[in-house]
């Protein structure tokens, strides 16, 4: 049976009496703004469909909007990127905890400098503890981050989400502040430009963590989610930094790299390991709020899929060539 959902007009002398209601007066509980030339039908299963010219334009079942093929592609590209990032981040977190934690427990903290010169300094306890806390907290962030972004977990176990969220926010604060203390106490190996780039990164991480927590406390779930996505984009930065350097070395050798991180590629990397992440995160947040159409959805899906492929390939290279061997060496 076909029904035209139009607002009843009690006054026959109303301005539109005797002729079809204009689009602004068409009402549907499931379709906020039906247009002229479209009508709603409801079958026995409660399936409400808006048709235009005999073809289905919007399909809502049980109050949920239908998803076109491009929407499915976008959703799967998001899941692929999250899954690839989670697996890679978990491997990197295991490497951090096993290598940096393992050699420290054995009293061989000086081996931290095998990963990056100048990290461990027996004569500067504060900066050594700060960078150690930065690494350990970073490992926690890489494991917990993807879990916090899974909608089903948030809905099925809100208490777990809140508990892990507190741990995640605290870890982000510790990681950011630990890096800032290290930079203030010793400076980075790359000099002033790296100090600025890495210092901005640490400051943004602390600020995002504060925003995530603040919006959660106020019950503003939309802003909380947006800032959580931004924080996640930042927390994977230190992991991406290593993968991007390693991938560049495999593809281009020492091109653009100089002693003491003085090359043009080194200069680019002090910002590149987190700024593009924020751009991707912001794109995802804004596309998720509005319907931008097929072209934008597919472009976003392509960007996310390319990122997932990069993460997968880079993780494979690093696990076999660097992370795996160092984890094994920590226990030898």
Coordinates of C-alpha atoms in Angstrom, one line a residue:
X1 CA 0.0 0.0 0.0
X2 CA 1.4 3.4 -0.9
X3 CA 1.0 6.3 1.5
X4 CA 1.8 10.0 0.8
X5 CA 3.1 11.4 4.1
X6 CA 1.9 15.0 4.0
X7 CA 1.0 17.3 6.9
X8 CA -2.8 17.6 7.3
X9 CA -4.2 21.1 6.8
X10 CA -7.3 21.9 8.9
X11 CA -8.0 25.2 7.3
X12 CA -9.4 24.9 3.8
X13 CA -8.6 28.5 3.2
X14 CA -4.9 28.0 3.9
X15 CA -2.5 29.4 1.2
X16 CA -1.8 26.0 -0.3
X17 CA -5.4 24.6 -0.1
X18 CA -6.5 22.8 -3.2
X19 CA -3.0 22.1 -4.5
X20 CA -0.1 19.7 -3.6
X21 CA 1.9 20.6 -0.5
X22 CA 5.3 22.2 -1.3
X23 CA 8.4 20.3 -0.4
X24 CA 8.8 22.1 2.9
X25 CA 5.5 20.7 4.1
X26 CA 6.2 17.1 3.3
X27 CA 6.8 15.1 6.5
X28 CA 8.2 11.7 7.3
X29 CA 9.5 10.3 10.5
X30 CA 12.3 8.5 8.7
X31 CA 13.0 11.0 5.9
X32 CA 13.7 14.5 7.1
X33 CA 13.3 16.2 3.7
X34 CA 11.4 14.4 1.0
X35 CA 11.3 16.0 -2.3
X36 CA 8.6 16.6 -4.8
X37 CA 8.2 13.7 -7.2
X38 CA 9.2 11.1 -4.5
X39 CA 6.9 9.1 -2.4
X40 CA 7.2 6.7 0.6
X41 CA 6.0 3.1 0.7
X42 CA 6.0 0.7 3.6
X43 CA 5.8 -3.1 3.3
X44 CA 4.6 -5.6 5.8
X45 CA 8.1 -6.0 7.2
X46 CA 8.4 -2.4 8.2
X47 CA 10.7 -1.6 5.3
X48 CA 10.4 2.1 4.4
X49 CA 11.5 3.0 0.9
X50 CA 11.5 6.4 -0.9
X51 CA 11.2 6.0 -4.6
X52 CA 11.8 8.5 -7.4
X53 CA 10.7 7.6 -10.9
X54 CA 10.2 4.0 -10.0
X55 CA 13.7 3.4 -8.6
X56 CA 14.8 3.1 -5.0
X57 CA 16.6 6.2 -3.9
X58 CA 16.8 5.8 -0.1
X59 CA 16.4 2.5 1.7
X60 CA 15.9 2.4 5.5
X61 CA 15.3 -0.7 7.5
X62 CA 14.4 -0.4 11.1
X63 CA 15.3 3.3 11.1
X64 CA 18.8 2.7 9.7
X65 CA 20.0 4.3 6.5
X66 CA 20.8 1.9 3.7
X67 CA 24.5 1.7 2.6
X68 CA 25.4 1.9 -1.0
X69 CA 28.4 0.1 -2.5
X70 CA 30.7 3.1 -2.1
X71 CA 29.7 3.3 1.5
X72 CA 30.6 -0.4 2.0
X73 CA 34.0 0.2 0.3
X74 CA 34.6 3.2 2.6
X75 CA 33.7 1.2 5.7
X76 CA 36.0 -1.7 4.7
X77 CA 38.9 0.6 3.9
X78 CA 38.6 2.0 7.4
X79 CA 38.6 -1.5 8.9
X80 CA 41.5 -2.6 6.8
X81 CA 43.6 0.4 7.9
X82 CA 42.6 0.0 11.6
X83 CA 43.4 -3.8 11.4
X84 CA 46.8 -3.2 9.7
X85 CA 47.7 -0.5 12.1
X86 CA 46.7 -2.6 15.1
X87 CA 48.8 -5.6 14.1
X88 CA 51.8 -3.5 13.1
X89 CA 51.4 -1.4 16.3
X90 CA 51.2 -4.5 18.4
X91 CA 54.4 -5.9 16.9
X92 CA 56.2 -2.6 17.4
X93 CA 54.9 -2.3 21.0
X94 CA 56.3 -5.8 21.6
X95 CA 59.6 -4.7 20.2
X96 CA 59.6 -1.6 22.4
X97 CA 58.8 -3.6 25.6
X98 CA 61.0 -6.5 24.8
X99 CA 64.1 -4.6 23.6
X100 CA 64.0 -1.3 25.7
X101 CA 62.5 -2.9 28.7
X102 CA 64.4 -6.2 28.4
X103 CA 67.9 -4.6 28.2
X104 CA 67.1 -2.2 30.9
X105 CA 66.1 -5.0 33.3
X106 CA 69.4 -6.7 32.5
X107 CA 71.3 -3.6 33.4
X108 CA 72.3 -2.9 29.7
X109 CA 70.4 0.3 29.2
X110 CA 73.3 1.6 27.1
X111 CA 72.0 -0.7 24.3
X112 CA 69.1 1.8 23.8
X113 CA 71.6 3.8 21.7
X114 CA 71.6 1.0 19.2
X115 CA 68.1 2.1 18.2
X116 CA 69.0 5.9 18.2
X117 CA 72.2 7.5 19.5
X118 CA 72.0 9.5 22.7
X119 CA 68.8 8.0 24.1
X120 CA 70.5 6.5 27.2
X121 CA 72.8 8.7 29.3
X122 CA 74.0 7.3 32.6
X123 CA 75.0 10.8 33.7
X124 CA 71.5 12.3 33.2
X125 CA 69.0 10.2 35.2
X126 CA 66.0 12.5 34.6
X127 CA 66.2 12.5 30.8
X128 CA 66.9 8.8 30.7
X129 CA 63.8 8.0 32.9
X130 CA 61.8 10.5 30.8
X131 CA 62.6 8.8 27.5
X132 CA 62.1 5.4 29.0
X133 CA 58.6 6.4 30.2
X134 CA 58.0 7.8 26.7
X135 CA 58.8 4.5 25.1
X136 CA 56.8 2.3 27.5
X137 CA 53.8 4.6 27.4
X138 CA 54.0 4.6 23.6
X139 CA 53.9 0.8 23.6
X140 CA 50.7 0.9 25.6
X141 CA 49.2 3.5 23.3
X142 CA 49.8 1.3 20.2
X143 CA 48.0 -1.7 21.8
X144 CA 45.0 0.2 23.2
X145 CA 44.4 2.7 20.5
X146 CA 42.6 0.5 17.9
X147 CA 40.5 -1.2 20.6
X148 CA 39.1 2.2 21.7
X149 CA 38.1 3.0 18.1
X150 CA 36.0 -0.1 17.7
X151 CA 32.3 0.9 17.9
X152 CA 31.0 -2.5 18.9
X153 CA 33.4 -2.6 21.9
X154 CA 32.2 0.8 23.0
X155 CA 28.6 -0.1 22.8
X156 CA 28.8 -3.7 24.2
X157 CA 31.3 -2.9 27.1
X158 CA 31.1 0.8 27.9
X159 CA 32.8 0.3 31.3
X160 CA 35.7 -1.4 29.6
X161 CA 35.9 1.5 27.1
X162 CA 36.0 4.0 29.9
X163 CA 38.6 2.0 31.8
X164 CA 40.9 1.5 28.8
X165 CA 40.2 5.1 27.8
X166 CA 41.6 6.4 31.1
X167 CA 44.7 4.3 30.7
X168 CA 45.0 5.5 27.1
X169 CA 44.8 9.2 28.0
X170 CA 47.2 8.8 30.9
X171 CA 49.7 7.0 28.6
X172 CA 49.4 9.7 26.0
X173 CA 50.1 12.4 28.6
X174 CA 53.1 10.4 29.9
X175 CA 54.5 9.8 26.4
X176 CA 54.1 13.4 25.4
X177 CA 55.5 14.9 28.6
X178 CA 58.4 12.3 28.7
X179 CA 59.4 13.4 25.2
X180 CA 59.2 17.1 26.1
X181 CA 61.3 16.6 29.2
X182 CA 64.0 14.7 27.2
X183 CA 64.0 17.5 24.6
X184 CA 64.3 20.2 27.2
X185 CA 67.0 18.4 29.1
X186 CA 69.2 17.1 26.3
X187 CA 67.8 18.3 23.0
X188 CA 67.4 16.0 20.0
X189 CA 70.2 14.6 17.9
X190 CA 69.0 16.5 14.9
X191 CA 69.4 20.0 16.5
X192 CA 67.0 23.0 16.7
X193 CA 64.7 22.0 13.8
X194 CA 64.1 18.5 15.2
X195 CA 63.6 20.0 18.7
X196 CA 60.8 22.1 17.3
X197 CA 59.2 19.3 15.3
X198 CA 59.4 16.8 18.0
X199 CA 58.4 19.3 20.7
X200 CA 55.3 20.3 18.7
X201 CA 54.5 16.6 18.4
X202 CA 54.7 16.1 22.2
X203 CA 52.7 19.2 22.9
X204 CA 49.9 18.2 20.5
X205 CA 49.7 14.8 22.1
X206 CA 49.3 16.2 25.6
X207 CA 46.7 18.7 24.3
X208 CA 44.7 16.1 22.4
X209 CA 44.7 13.8 25.5
X210 CA 43.3 16.7 27.6
X211 CA 40.6 17.4 25.0
X212 CA 39.6 13.7 24.8
X213 CA 39.3 13.5 28.5
X214 CA 37.5 16.8 28.9
X215 CA 34.9 16.1 26.3
X216 CA 34.3 12.7 27.8
X217 CA 33.7 14.2 31.2
X218 CA 31.2 16.7 29.7
X219 CA 29.3 14.0 27.9
X220 CA 30.0 15.5 24.5
X221 CA 30.4 12.2 22.6
X222 CA 30.8 13.7 19.1
X223 CA 33.7 15.9 20.0
X224 CA 35.1 13.2 22.3
X225 CA 35.2 10.8 19.3
X226 CA 36.7 13.4 17.0
X227 CA 39.5 14.3 19.4
X228 CA 40.1 10.6 20.1
X229 CA 40.6 10.0 16.4
X230 CA 43.1 12.9 16.3
X231 CA 44.9 11.5 19.3
X232 CA 45.1 8.1 17.7
X233 CA 46.6 9.7 14.6
X234 CA 49.3 11.2 16.7
X235 CA 50.1 8.2 18.9
X236 CA 51.0 6.1 15.9
X237 CA 53.5 8.8 14.8
X238 CA 56.6 7.4 16.5
X239 CA 55.9 4.0 15.0
X240 CA 55.4 5.5 11.5
X241 CA 58.5 7.6 11.9
X242 CA 60.6 4.4 12.0
X243 CA 58.8 2.7 9.3
X244 CA 59.0 5.7 6.9
X245 CA 62.7 6.0 7.5
X246 CA 63.2 2.3 6.9
X247 CA 61.1 2.3 3.8
X248 CA 63.0 5.3 2.4
X249 CA 66.3 3.6 3.1
X250 CA 65.2 0.5 1.2
X251 CA 63.9 2.5 -1.8
X252 CA 66.4 5.4 -2.0
X253 CA 69.3 4.6 0.2
X254 CA 70.9 7.6 1.8
X255 CA 69.4 10.1 -0.6
X256 CA 68.4 13.3 1.4
X257 CA 69.9 12.0 4.6
X258 CA 72.9 13.5 6.3
X259 CA 75.1 13.0 9.4
X260 CA 73.3 14.0 12.5
X261 CA 70.0 14.1 10.6
X262 CA 71.1 17.2 8.7
X263 CA 69.8 16.2 5.2
X264 CA 66.7 17.6 3.5
X265 CA 64.8 14.3 4.0
X266 CA 65.6 14.5 7.7
X267 CA 64.2 18.0 7.8
X268 CA 61.0 16.9 6.1
X269 CA 60.6 13.9 8.5
X270 CA 60.6 16.0 11.7
X271 CA 57.0 17.0 10.7
X272 CA 56.0 14.4 8.2
X273 CA 55.6 11.5 10.7
X274 CA 52.6 13.1 12.2
X275 CA 51.2 16.0 10.1
X276 CA 49.9 13.7 7.3
X277 CA 48.3 11.5 9.9
X278 CA 46.3 14.5 11.2
X279 CA 45.3 15.4 7.7
X280 CA 43.9 11.9 7.1
X281 CA 42.2 11.9 10.5
X282 CA 40.6 15.2 9.8
X283 CA 39.4 14.1 6.4
X284 CA 37.8 11.0 8.0
X285 CA 36.1 13.0 10.8
X286 CA 34.6 15.6 8.4
X287 CA 33.5 13.1 5.7
X288 CA 31.9 11.0 8.5
X289 CA 29.7 14.0 9.5
X290 CA 28.2 14.8 6.1
X291 CA 27.2 13.1 2.9
X292 CA 29.7 14.4 0.3
X293 CA 28.7 12.0 -2.4
X294 CA 30.3 9.2 -4.4
X295 CA 33.4 10.9 -5.5
X296 CA 34.6 12.0 -2.0
X297 CA 33.7 8.7 -0.5
X298 CA 35.7 6.8 -3.1
X299 CA 38.6 9.2 -2.8
X300 CA 38.7 8.8 1.0
X301 CA 38.4 5.0 0.7
X302 CA 41.4 5.0 -1.8
X303 CA 43.5 7.1 0.6
X304 CA 42.7 4.8 3.5
X305 CA 43.3 1.7 1.4
X306 CA 46.7 3.1 0.2
X307 CA 47.6 3.8 3.8
X308 CA 46.7 0.2 4.8
X309 CA 48.8 -1.3 2.1
X310 CA 51.8 0.9 3.1
X311 CA 51.5 -0.1 6.7
X312 CA 51.3 -3.8 5.8
X313 CA 54.4 -3.7 3.5
X314 CA 56.5 -1.6 5.9
X315 CA 55.6 -3.8 8.9
X316 CA 56.7 -6.9 7.0
X317 CA 60.0 -5.3 6.1
X318 CA 60.7 -4.0 9.6
X319 CA 59.6 -7.1 11.5
X320 CA 62.0 -9.3 9.5
X321 CA 65.0 -6.9 9.3
X322 CA 65.0 -4.9 12.6
X323 CA 62.3 -5.4 15.2
X324 CA 62.4 -9.2 15.2
X325 CA 66.2 -9.6 15.5
X326 CA 66.4 -6.9 18.2
X327 CA 63.7 -8.6 20.3
X328 CA 65.6 -11.8 20.1
X329 CA 68.9 -10.1 20.9
X330 CA 67.5 -8.5 24.0
X331 CA 67.3 -12.0 25.7
X332 CA 70.6 -13.2 24.5

